[in-house]
mmCIF file of C-alpha atoms and ligand atoms in Angstrom:
data_model
loop_
_atom_site.group_PDB
_atom_site.id
_atom_site.type_symbol
_atom_site.label_atom_id
_atom_site.label_comp_id
_atom_site.label_asym_id
_atom_site.label_seq_id
_atom_site.Cartn_x
_atom_site.Cartn_y
_atom_site.Cartn_z
ATOM 1 C CA MET A 1 101.167 14.281 323.197
ATOM 2 C CA ALA A 2 100.720 10.731 322.192
ATOM 3 C CA GLY A 3 103.508 9.763 319.025
ATOM 4 C CA LEU A 4 103.797 13.203 318.338
ATOM 5 C CA PHE A 5 100.271 14.384 317.926
ATOM 6 C CA GLY A 6 98.770 10.762 317.019
ATOM 7 C CA ALA A 7 98.753 8.803 313.806
ATOM 8 C CA ASN A 8 97.533 11.024 311.139
ATOM 9 C CA ARG A 9 99.905 10.708 308.140
ATOM 10 C CA PHE A 10 99.476 14.682 307.200
ATOM 11 C CA LYS A 11 99.092 16.793 310.315
ATOM 12 C CA PHE A 12 97.913 20.226 310.704
ATOM 13 C CA GLY A 13 98.863 23.233 313.168
ATOM 14 C CA VAL A 14 96.726 26.355 313.354
ATOM 15 C CA PHE A 15 99.150 28.983 313.131
ATOM 16 C CA GLY A 16 99.084 32.829 314.010
ATOM 17 C CA LEU A 17 95.801 32.937 315.925
ATOM 18 C CA ASN A 18 96.860 34.861 318.733
ATOM 19 C CA CYS A 19 98.082 37.946 316.511
ATOM 20 C CA ALA A 20 96.140 40.698 314.377
ATOM 21 C CA GLY A 21 96.849 40.146 311.048
ATOM 22 C CA GLY A 22 97.718 36.082 311.748
ATOM 23 C CA MET A 23 100.114 35.359 309.054
ATOM 24 C CA THR A 24 98.896 37.439 306.116
ATOM 25 C CA PRO A 25 100.495 40.899 305.650
ATOM 26 C CA SER A 26 97.080 42.366 304.172
ATOM 27 C CA ARG A 27 94.896 45.562 304.714
ATOM 28 C CA ALA A 28 91.697 43.648 303.687
ATOM 29 C CA PRO A 29 89.225 44.793 305.975
ATOM 30 C CA GLU A 30 88.089 40.951 306.442
ATOM 31 C CA ARG A 31 91.655 40.215 308.075
ATOM 32 C CA TRP A 32 92.130 38.523 311.663
ATOM 33 C CA ARG A 33 91.392 41.001 314.361
ATOM 34 C CA ALA A 34 92.745 38.670 317.064
ATOM 35 C CA ASP A 35 89.643 39.309 319.280
ATOM 36 C CA TRP A 36 89.814 36.818 322.101
ATOM 37 C CA ASP A 37 86.320 35.321 321.961
ATOM 38 C CA GLU A 38 86.875 34.596 318.321
ATOM 39 C CA ILE A 39 89.992 33.008 319.141
ATOM 40 C CA VAL A 40 88.387 30.677 321.643
ATOM 41 C CA GLU A 41 85.825 29.692 318.751
ATOM 42 C CA VAL A 42 88.352 28.672 316.119
ATOM 43 C CA ALA A 43 90.552 26.897 319.031
ATOM 44 C CA ARG A 44 87.288 24.946 319.923
ATOM 45 C CA LEU A 45 86.625 24.284 316.413
ATOM 46 C CA ALA A 46 90.166 22.956 315.615
ATOM 47 C CA ASP A 47 89.807 20.927 318.971
ATOM 48 C CA THR A 48 86.787 19.380 317.739
ATOM 49 C CA SER A 49 88.000 18.778 314.240
ATOM 50 C CA GLY A 50 91.207 16.984 315.261
ATOM 51 C CA VAL A 51 93.397 19.559 314.207
ATOM 52 C CA GLU A 52 96.838 18.370 315.794
ATOM 53 C CA PHE A 53 97.851 21.806 317.428
ATOM 54 C CA LEU A 54 97.745 25.777 317.773
ATOM 55 C CA LEU A 55 100.816 27.357 316.998
ATOM 56 C CA PRO A 56 100.943 31.000 318.152
ATOM 57 C CA ILE A 57 103.680 33.550 317.454
ATOM 58 C CA ALA A 58 105.366 35.462 320.192
ATOM 59 C CA LYS A 59 105.492 39.010 318.845
ATOM 60 C CA TRP A 60 106.529 42.148 320.766
ATOM 61 C CA HIS A 61 105.880 44.753 317.896
ATOM 62 C CA GLY A 62 104.032 45.225 315.059
ATOM 63 C CA LEU A 63 105.049 45.468 311.246
ATOM 64 C CA GLY A 64 103.544 48.910 310.934
ATOM 65 C CA GLY A 65 102.263 49.770 307.405
ATOM 66 C CA ASP A 66 98.283 50.512 307.415
ATOM 67 C CA ALA A 67 97.313 47.511 309.415
ATOM 68 C CA ASP A 68 100.209 47.233 311.715
ATOM 69 C CA MET A 69 100.320 43.421 311.491
ATOM 70 C CA TRP A 70 101.282 41.770 314.787
ATOM 71 C CA GLY A 71 100.914 45.170 316.759
ATOM 72 C CA ARG A 72 98.403 43.452 318.772
ATOM 73 C CA SER A 73 99.244 39.941 320.022
ATOM 74 C CA PHE A 74 98.381 37.833 323.098
ATOM 75 C CA GLU A 75 101.304 36.282 325.280
ATOM 76 C CA THR A 76 101.700 32.739 324.113
ATOM 77 C CA PHE A 77 102.320 30.999 327.487
ATOM 78 C CA THR A 78 99.344 32.539 329.287
ATOM 79 C CA GLN A 79 97.055 32.188 326.680
ATOM 80 C CA ALA A 80 97.797 28.490 326.284
ATOM 81 C CA ALA A 81 97.015 27.746 329.429
ATOM 82 C CA ALA A 82 93.533 29.743 328.699
ATOM 83 C CA LEU A 83 92.877 27.716 325.521
ATOM 84 C CA GLY A 84 93.449 24.682 327.628
ATOM 85 C CA MET A 85 90.567 25.338 329.354
ATOM 86 C CA ALA A 86 88.552 25.758 326.407
ATOM 87 C CA THR A 87 89.596 22.353 324.410
ATOM 88 C CA LYS A 88 90.278 18.943 325.366
ATOM 89 C CA HIS A 89 92.385 17.385 322.646
ATOM 90 C CA THR A 90 94.604 19.731 320.471
ATOM 91 C CA GLY A 91 97.984 20.467 321.309
ATOM 92 C CA LEU A 92 98.971 23.911 322.555
ATOM 93 C CA PHE A 93 102.665 25.291 321.660
ATOM 94 C CA VAL A 94 103.887 28.230 323.688
ATOM 95 C CA THR A 95 106.867 30.256 322.227
ATOM 96 C CA ALA A 96 110.058 31.291 324.406
ATOM 97 C CA HIS A 97 112.275 33.846 322.939
ATOM 98 C CA VAL A 98 115.434 32.529 324.440
ATOM 99 C CA SER A 99 116.925 36.394 324.622
ATOM 100 C CA LEU A 100 113.813 37.407 326.541
ATOM 101 C CA ILE A 101 112.714 34.074 328.784
ATOM 102 C CA THR A 102 115.231 32.211 331.088
ATOM 103 C CA ALA A 103 115.439 28.371 330.783
ATOM 104 C CA ALA A 104 114.334 28.386 334.067
ATOM 105 C CA PHE A 105 111.159 30.367 333.920
ATOM 106 C CA ALA A 106 110.325 28.287 330.614
ATOM 107 C CA ALA A 107 110.765 24.975 332.541
ATOM 108 C CA LYS A 108 108.390 26.220 335.097
ATOM 109 C CA ALA A 109 105.802 27.725 332.859
ATOM 110 C CA ILE A 110 105.477 24.711 330.407
ATOM 111 C CA ALA A 111 105.081 22.563 333.102
ATOM 112 C CA THR A 112 102.069 24.613 334.420
ATOM 113 C CA VAL A 113 100.892 24.766 331.224
ATOM 114 C CA ASP A 114 101.303 21.005 330.594
ATOM 115 C CA HIS A 115 99.585 20.165 333.817
ATOM 116 C CA ALA A 116 97.092 22.278 333.279
ATOM 117 C CA THR A 117 96.427 20.578 330.077
ATOM 118 C CA HIS A 118 97.093 17.033 331.120
ATOM 119 C CA GLY A 119 100.242 16.779 328.586
ATOM 120 C CA ARG A 120 99.322 18.921 325.805
ATOM 121 C CA ALA A 121 101.793 21.406 325.880
ATOM 122 C CA GLY A 122 104.815 21.990 323.369
ATOM 123 C CA LEU A 123 107.735 24.429 323.160
ATOM 124 C CA ASN A 124 108.815 26.607 320.123
ATOM 125 C CA ILE A 125 112.106 27.757 320.740
ATOM 126 C CA VAL A 126 113.002 30.862 318.732
ATOM 127 C CA CYS A 127 116.226 32.904 318.720
ATOM 128 C CA GLY A 128 114.826 36.181 317.167
ATOM 129 C CA TRP A 129 115.267 38.312 314.152
ATOM 130 C CA ASN A 130 113.730 41.735 314.699
ATOM 131 C CA PRO A 131 115.816 43.806 317.062
ATOM 132 C CA ASP A 132 112.940 46.085 317.553
ATOM 133 C CA GLU A 133 111.266 43.518 319.366
ATOM 134 C CA PHE A 134 113.762 43.228 322.045
ATOM 135 C CA SER A 135 114.487 46.943 322.709
ATOM 136 C CA PRO A 136 111.299 47.215 324.918
ATOM 137 C CA HIS A 137 113.009 44.596 327.240
ATOM 138 C CA GLY A 138 116.541 46.402 327.200
ATOM 139 C CA VAL A 139 117.830 43.499 325.455
ATOM 140 C CA THR A 140 120.206 43.972 322.058
ATOM 141 C CA LEU A 141 119.658 41.009 319.835
ATOM 142 C CA ASP A 142 122.799 39.461 318.818
ATOM 143 C CA GLY A 143 122.230 37.982 314.982
ATOM 144 C CA GLU A 144 125.612 36.590 314.578
ATOM 145 C CA HIS A 145 125.482 34.334 317.732
ATOM 146 C CA ARG A 146 121.587 33.696 318.019
ATOM 147 C CA TYR A 147 121.667 30.029 317.319
ATOM 148 C CA GLU A 148 125.145 29.441 319.508
ATOM 149 C CA ARG A 149 123.114 31.306 322.563
ATOM 150 C CA GLY A 150 119.983 29.261 321.792
ATOM 151 C CA LEU A 151 121.820 25.883 322.048
ATOM 152 C CA GLU A 152 123.383 27.056 325.278
ATOM 153 C CA TRP A 153 119.788 27.833 326.440
ATOM 154 C CA TYR A 154 118.414 24.575 325.433
ATOM 155 C CA GLU A 155 120.926 22.662 327.180
ATOM 156 C CA VAL A 156 120.124 24.454 330.451
ATOM 157 C CA TYR A 157 116.423 23.885 329.937
ATOM 158 C CA ALA A 158 116.890 20.103 328.802
ATOM 159 C CA LYS A 159 119.032 19.554 331.920
ATOM 160 C CA LEU A 160 116.341 21.152 334.024
ATOM 161 C CA LEU A 161 113.584 18.717 332.805
ATOM 162 C CA GLU A 162 115.820 15.762 333.723
ATOM 163 C CA GLY A 163 114.579 16.598 337.089
ATOM 164 C CA GLY A 164 117.518 15.800 338.957
ATOM 165 C CA PRO A 165 119.132 17.765 342.017
ATOM 166 C CA LYS A 166 120.035 21.138 341.916
ATOM 167 C CA PHE A 167 122.694 22.634 339.807
ATOM 168 C CA ASP A 168 124.762 25.361 338.908
ATOM 169 C CA TRP A 169 125.781 26.439 335.019
ATOM 170 C CA LYS A 170 128.416 28.182 334.026
ATOM 171 C CA GLY A 171 128.794 28.604 329.891
ATOM 172 C CA LYS A 172 129.686 30.756 327.231
ATOM 173 C CA TYR A 173 126.350 32.672 327.561
ATOM 174 C CA PHE A 174 124.908 31.797 330.758
ATOM 175 C CA ASP A 175 126.476 31.902 334.443
ATOM 176 C CA LEU A 176 123.366 30.423 336.592
ATOM 177 C CA LYS A 177 123.155 29.173 340.106
ATOM 178 C CA GLY A 178 120.886 27.018 341.822
ATOM 179 C CA LEU A 179 118.797 25.548 339.040
ATOM 180 C CA VAL A 180 116.274 23.294 339.817
ATOM 181 C CA THR A 181 112.360 22.835 338.675
ATOM 182 C CA ASP A 182 109.607 21.101 340.126
ATOM 183 C CA PRO A 183 107.015 20.013 339.047
ATOM 184 C CA LEU A 184 108.099 18.590 335.895
ATOM 185 C CA PRO A 185 105.787 18.502 332.903
ATOM 186 C CA GLN A 186 103.474 15.520 332.613
ATOM 187 C CA GLN A 187 104.827 14.490 329.132
ATOM 188 C CA ASN A 188 107.976 12.459 329.508
ATOM 189 C CA PRO A 189 110.626 12.757 328.745
ATOM 190 C CA ARG A 190 109.427 16.313 327.976
ATOM 191 C CA PRO A 191 106.829 18.259 325.927
ATOM 192 C CA PRO A 192 107.613 18.318 322.075
ATOM 193 C CA ILE A 193 110.166 20.927 320.878
ATOM 194 C CA MET A 194 109.792 23.017 317.694
ATOM 195 C CA SER A 195 111.999 25.225 315.675
ATOM 196 C CA ALA A 196 111.247 26.890 312.850
ATOM 197 C CA ALA A 197 114.745 28.366 311.945
ATOM 198 C CA GLN A 198 115.748 28.292 308.294
ATOM 199 C CA SER A 199 119.276 29.448 307.845
ATOM 200 C CA GLY A 200 121.998 27.211 307.645
ATOM 201 C CA ASP A 201 123.152 28.142 311.398
ATOM 202 C CA GLY A 202 119.338 27.891 312.498
ATOM 203 C CA GLN A 203 118.698 24.431 310.674
ATOM 204 C CA ASP A 204 121.878 22.976 312.701
ATOM 205 C CA PHE A 205 120.344 24.505 315.980
ATOM 206 C CA ALA A 206 116.941 22.611 314.951
ATOM 207 C CA ALA A 207 118.436 19.555 313.743
ATOM 208 C CA ARG A 208 120.067 19.224 317.627
ATOM 209 C CA VAL A 209 117.173 20.132 319.578
ATOM 210 C CA ALA A 210 113.851 19.796 317.956
ATOM 211 C CA ASP A 211 111.147 17.119 317.354
ATOM 212 C CA ILE A 212 109.250 19.260 314.865
ATOM 213 C CA LEU A 213 111.054 21.418 312.442
ATOM 214 C CA PHE A 214 109.887 23.706 309.934
ATOM 215 C CA THR A 215 111.072 24.659 306.789
ATOM 216 C CA SER A 216 109.931 26.879 304.141
ATOM 217 C CA MET A 217 108.601 25.321 300.923
ATOM 218 C CA GLN A 218 109.240 27.261 297.382
ATOM 219 C CA GLU A 219 109.027 24.404 294.879
ATOM 220 C CA TYR A 220 107.919 20.851 295.053
ATOM 221 C CA ASP A 221 111.287 19.306 293.805
ATOM 222 C CA LEU A 222 113.624 21.518 296.206
ATOM 223 C CA THR A 223 111.602 20.588 299.259
ATOM 224 C CA ARG A 224 112.134 16.719 298.501
ATOM 225 C CA GLY A 225 115.975 17.394 298.779
ATOM 226 C CA THR A 226 115.174 20.056 301.929
ATOM 227 C CA VAL A 227 113.433 17.294 303.579
ATOM 228 C CA GLU A 228 116.124 14.567 303.078
ATOM 229 C CA HIS A 229 118.886 17.246 304.157
ATOM 230 C CA LEU A 230 117.067 18.123 307.106
ATOM 231 C CA HIS A 231 116.579 14.206 308.079
ATOM 232 C CA GLY A 232 120.288 13.543 307.365
ATOM 233 C CA LEU A 233 121.236 16.381 309.584
ATOM 234 C CA ALA A 234 119.171 15.319 312.410
ATOM 235 C CA ALA A 235 120.610 11.847 311.980
ATOM 236 C CA THR A 236 124.274 12.831 312.656
ATOM 237 C CA HIS A 237 122.738 13.581 316.173
ATOM 238 C CA GLY A 238 120.778 10.549 316.118
ATOM 239 C CA ARG A 239 117.666 12.229 316.054
ATOM 240 C CA ARG A 240 114.420 11.729 313.411
ATOM 241 C CA PRO A 241 112.272 14.893 313.851
ATOM 242 C CA ASP A 242 109.115 15.551 311.795
ATOM 243 C CA VAL A 243 109.367 17.837 309.007
ATOM 244 C CA TYR A 244 106.527 20.756 308.389
ATOM 245 C CA VAL A 245 105.890 23.342 305.956
ATOM 246 C CA GLN A 246 104.001 26.378 305.989
ATOM 247 C CA THR A 247 100.834 26.607 304.014
ATOM 248 C CA GLN A 248 98.142 29.347 303.290
ATOM 249 C CA PHE A 249 94.715 28.162 302.066
ATOM 250 C CA VAL A 250 92.393 29.692 299.953
ATOM 251 C CA CYS A 251 89.616 27.364 299.699
ATOM 252 C CA LYS A 252 86.147 27.928 297.716
ATOM 253 C CA PRO A 253 83.797 26.247 295.936
ATOM 254 C CA THR A 254 84.891 27.057 292.642
ATOM 255 C CA ARG A 255 88.209 28.045 291.240
ATOM 256 C CA LYS A 256 87.330 31.389 290.365
ATOM 257 C CA GLU A 257 86.075 32.400 293.498
ATOM 258 C CA ALA A 258 89.386 31.388 295.220
ATOM 259 C CA GLU A 259 91.625 32.817 292.681
ATOM 260 C CA GLU A 260 89.436 36.105 292.708
ATOM 261 C CA PHE A 261 89.960 36.231 296.678
ATOM 262 C CA VAL A 262 93.459 35.745 296.895
ATOM 263 C CA GLN A 263 94.007 38.057 294.065
ATOM 264 C CA TYR A 264 91.970 40.622 296.266
ATOM 265 C CA TYR A 265 93.565 40.361 299.560
ATOM 266 C CA ALA A 266 97.266 39.062 298.751
ATOM 267 C CA VAL A 267 97.754 41.066 295.721
ATOM 268 C CA GLU A 268 95.394 44.398 295.679
ATOM 269 C CA MET A 269 95.395 44.593 299.507
ATOM 270 C CA ALA A 270 98.920 43.568 300.194
ATOM 271 C CA ASP A 271 100.661 45.991 302.651
ATOM 272 C CA PRO A 272 103.656 46.888 301.110
ATOM 273 C CA ASP A 273 105.127 48.822 304.009
ATOM 274 C CA ALA A 274 104.811 45.994 306.521
ATOM 275 C CA ILE A 275 106.536 43.476 304.107
ATOM 276 C CA GLU A 276 108.947 45.897 303.359
ATOM 277 C CA TYR A 277 109.431 46.372 307.359
ATOM 278 C CA PHE A 278 109.793 42.436 307.760
ATOM 279 C CA ALA A 279 112.340 41.998 305.098
ATOM 280 C CA ARG A 280 114.391 45.158 306.321
ATOM 281 C CA GLN A 281 114.377 43.870 309.803
ATOM 282 C CA ARG A 282 115.270 40.286 309.157
ATOM 283 C CA ARG A 283 118.272 41.308 307.018
ATOM 284 C CA THR A 284 119.810 43.174 309.925
ATOM 285 C CA THR A 285 119.870 39.860 311.796
ATOM 286 C CA MET A 286 121.032 37.422 308.939
ATOM 287 C CA SER A 287 123.015 34.604 310.328
ATOM 288 C CA ARG A 288 126.448 34.442 308.917
ATOM 289 C CA SER A 289 125.343 31.286 306.922
ATOM 290 C CA THR A 290 122.696 33.436 305.240
ATOM 291 C CA ARG A 291 124.857 36.092 304.308
ATOM 292 C CA GLU A 292 127.483 33.802 302.955
ATOM 293 C CA GLY A 293 124.734 31.616 301.006
ATOM 294 C CA ASP A 294 125.829 28.383 302.862
ATOM 295 C CA THR A 295 123.078 26.123 302.174
ATOM 296 C CA LEU A 296 120.107 26.187 299.755
ATOM 297 C CA ALA A 297 117.869 27.383 302.429
ATOM 298 C CA ASP A 298 120.222 30.253 302.906
ATOM 299 C CA LYS A 299 120.216 30.953 299.429
ATOM 300 C CA THR A 300 116.503 31.215 298.879
ATOM 301 C CA LEU A 301 116.132 33.221 302.181
ATOM 302 C CA SER A 302 118.433 35.493 300.942
ATOM 303 C CA ALA A 303 116.769 35.857 297.566
ATOM 304 C CA THR A 304 113.800 36.557 299.059
ATOM 305 C CA LEU A 305 114.686 39.025 301.740
ATOM 306 C CA THR A 306 116.618 40.921 299.325
ATOM 307 C CA GLY A 307 113.492 41.061 296.748
ATOM 308 C CA ALA A 308 115.571 39.014 293.964
ATOM 309 C CA ARG A 309 112.860 36.360 293.819
ATOM 310 C CA PRO A 310 109.878 37.584 292.274
ATOM 311 C CA ARG A 311 106.575 37.097 294.432
ATOM 312 C CA LYS A 312 103.121 36.133 293.022
ATOM 313 C CA TYR A 313 101.271 37.051 295.986
ATOM 314 C CA PRO A 314 103.052 39.962 297.922
ATOM 315 C CA GLY A 315 100.184 39.784 300.817
ATOM 316 C CA MET A 316 101.739 36.450 301.841
ATOM 317 C CA PHE A 317 104.973 36.018 303.517
ATOM 318 C CA ALA A 318 107.930 34.367 301.456
ATOM 319 C CA GLY A 319 108.185 31.215 303.279
ATOM 320 C CA MET A 320 104.585 30.575 302.963
ATOM 321 C CA PHE A 321 103.411 27.982 300.189
ATOM 322 C CA PRO A 322 99.738 29.232 298.959
ATOM 323 C CA VAL A 323 97.375 26.668 298.104
ATOM 324 C CA VAL A 324 94.721 27.995 296.199
ATOM 325 C CA GLY A 325 91.268 26.169 294.725
ATOM 326 C CA THR A 326 88.447 24.434 295.381
ATOM 327 C CA PRO A 327 88.586 21.441 297.814
ATOM 328 C CA ASP A 328 89.460 18.908 295.195
ATOM 329 C CA ASP A 329 92.354 21.032 294.123
ATOM 330 C CA VAL A 330 93.538 21.647 297.722
ATOM 331 C CA VAL A 331 93.411 18.048 298.586
ATOM 332 C CA ALA A 332 95.421 17.243 295.452
ATOM 333 C CA GLU A 333 98.176 19.853 296.794
ATOM 334 C CA ILE A 334 98.319 18.174 300.050
ATOM 335 C CA GLN A 335 98.741 15.120 298.543
ATOM 336 C CA LYS A 336 101.683 16.342 296.648
ATOM 337 C CA ILE A 337 103.489 17.841 299.616
ATOM 338 C CA ALA A 338 102.714 14.762 301.807
ATOM 339 C CA SER A 339 104.269 12.778 299.077
ATOM 340 C CA LEU A 340 107.635 14.375 299.630
ATOM 341 C CA GLY A 341 108.055 13.157 303.316
ATOM 342 C CA VAL A 342 106.418 16.331 305.048
ATOM 343 C CA ALA A 343 104.801 15.243 307.947
ATOM 344 C CA GLY A 344 102.330 18.199 308.255
ATOM 345 C CA SER A 345 101.713 21.984 307.370
ATOM 346 C CA THR A 346 100.216 25.167 308.954
ATOM 347 C CA LEU A 347 96.578 25.912 308.503
ATOM 348 C CA VAL A 348 96.687 29.871 307.709
ATOM 349 C CA PHE A 349 93.569 31.886 306.366
ATOM 350 C CA LEU A 350 92.990 35.523 305.977
ATOM 351 C CA ASN A 351 90.121 35.002 308.562
ATOM 352 C CA TYR A 352 90.370 31.779 310.395
ATOM 353 C CA LEU A 353 86.842 31.972 311.753
ATOM 354 C CA GLN A 354 85.572 32.825 308.262
ATOM 355 C CA GLU A 355 87.322 30.214 306.475
ATOM 356 C CA LEU A 356 88.238 27.080 308.741
ATOM 357 C CA PRO A 357 85.024 25.914 309.008
ATOM 358 C CA TYR A 358 84.522 25.330 305.099
ATOM 359 C CA PHE A 359 87.974 23.619 305.283
ATOM 360 C CA VAL A 360 87.063 21.219 307.725
ATOM 361 C CA GLN A 361 83.938 20.360 306.333
ATOM 362 C CA GLU A 362 84.933 19.877 302.684
ATOM 363 C CA VAL A 363 88.907 19.228 302.870
ATOM 364 C CA PHE A 364 88.897 16.847 306.092
ATOM 365 C CA PRO A 365 86.537 14.233 304.816
ATOM 366 C CA ARG A 366 88.399 14.002 301.404
ATOM 367 C CA LEU A 367 91.533 13.690 303.142
ATOM 368 C CA GLU A 368 90.300 11.147 305.251
ATOM 369 C CA ARG A 369 88.946 8.946 302.032
ATOM 370 C CA LEU A 370 92.632 9.543 300.859
ATOM 371 C CA GLY A 371 93.903 7.629 304.064
ATOM 372 C CA LEU A 372 95.961 10.966 304.821
ATOM 373 C CA ARG A 373 93.631 11.439 308.122
ATOM 374 C CA ASP A 374 91.637 9.637 310.174
ATOM 375 C CA ARG A 375 88.147 10.536 311.009
ATOM 376 C CA PHE A 376 88.271 12.303 314.239
ATOM 377 C CA ALA A 377 85.404 11.487 317.108
ATOM 378 C CA THR A 378 85.617 13.656 320.063
ATOM 379 C CA ALA A 379 85.255 11.656 323.289
HETATM 380 C C1 FMN B 1 106.367 28.045 311.924
HETATM 381 C C2 FMN B 1 107.244 29.417 312.526
HETATM 382 C C3 FMN B 1 107.008 29.748 313.688
HETATM 383 C C4 FMN B 1 107.544 31.163 313.946
HETATM 384 N N1 FMN B 1 107.502 31.579 315.397
HETATM 385 C C5 FMN B 1 108.240 32.774 315.614
HETATM 386 C C6 FMN B 1 107.567 33.181 316.703
HETATM 387 O O1 FMN B 1 106.924 33.058 317.399
HETATM 388 N N2 FMN B 1 108.495 34.291 317.084
HETATM 389 C C7 FMN B 1 109.471 35.021 316.330
HETATM 390 O O2 FMN B 1 109.996 35.803 316.541
HETATM 391 N N3 FMN B 1 109.965 33.929 315.092
HETATM 392 C C8 FMN B 1 109.128 33.155 314.744
HETATM 393 N N4 FMN B 1 109.116 32.348 313.440
HETATM 394 C C9 FMN B 1 110.807 32.909 313.135
HETATM 395 C C10 FMN B 1 111.898 31.619 313.243
HETATM 396 O O3 FMN B 1 112.070 31.629 314.495
HETATM 397 C C11 FMN B 1 112.867 32.030 312.445
HETATM 398 O O4 FMN B 1 113.828 32.843 312.908
HETATM 399 C C12 FMN B 1 112.893 32.314 310.965
HETATM 400 O O5 FMN B 1 112.086 31.191 310.361
HETATM 401 C C13 FMN B 1 114.114 32.659 310.271
HETATM 402 O O6 FMN B 1 115.227 31.866 310.239
HETATM 403 P P1 FMN B 1 116.538 32.172 310.578
HETATM 404 O O7 FMN B 1 116.324 32.587 311.890
HETATM 405 O O8 FMN B 1 117.171 30.911 310.593
HETATM 406 O O9 FMN B 1 117.163 33.250 309.698
HETATM 407 C C14 FMN B 1 108.650 31.507 313.182
HETATM 408 C C15 FMN B 1 108.875 31.085 311.782
HETATM 409 C C16 FMN B 1 108.104 29.966 311.465
HETATM 410 C C17 FMN B 1 108.539 29.301 310.422
#
């Protein structure tokens, strides 16, 4: 992936396409169903529009409630290989839960996707948060040491991708023999790594390993400080990752239409049982830093998970920043977000196939006129 997805000043990744419900805990019948042919259609549109990457979610359990969001989901490595055949330009992230996938498997599988897509693979490393997702695999999730274990996993993975001779590994969490991998990925030194860890422990992990680091955005002023904090943390490890935020778009020809639509799907049709299950499960594996409120991110996370922070749109996740309005309103918000030092954000809609075409048609040209994105010409 050239220069971490090219030269655009503000970049986008379609997030959650592989899962039913996408990233929206709503019961609205128009919600995303994760039908395979529709996923391919959205992937192709993203590809020909210059969207930088597709970011799936690795899920093994739904959220219950009326819609059982995420109850249906496509596995991320195999779907990336398949979508690679349907696209030519866009980056394809895969997601490894470090408790479920060995570093040796991840190294081989990402090399496969990277060769099949001629260097478009990326790896999202996740340390897990929902114990119910691990029990079908016979694995118990250790909330306390998630990120310490994740760091050791990453060290094994990174060493494998150096391509040296066979080695053994004996650490605190892994005792492994005869590690070697061939082929190496096409991208050199390796496909980009993403981490979306939010807690203080998680941010420390991300600062050490990630090229792209996701943070949640609640308010503009706080976000500037968070971006600086994350850059400072990474700098102590000699690194300079791009910081992204999660945005969900409701973009319509008039402000009234946009506001009515979001009111409908994210307030009236919000799925309260799914949201409550999500928060409950997240609380069971909270990092120590979150329980003790170490960082600003920890305090915010804890306030959203305990319900202390009021939510305007209960049918959107707490870490998701809603951008609602006309194409001009949306572009003004993106401009503001970009001015905080944020490199890019997620493209999330209630229904990607129904909403992405309008967004690409109306928002992209406006961003081009502002110099935030370049016109994308497909080869
Ligand atoms: C952009 C993004 C992508 C994520 N992808 C996954 C995923 O695929 N699977 C998963 O179990 N968790 C995923 N997560 C959850 C994070 O890995 C992390 O657990 C969460 O943000 C909470 O942070 P913490 O673990 O530091 O408390 C994602 C979060 C974000 C914001």
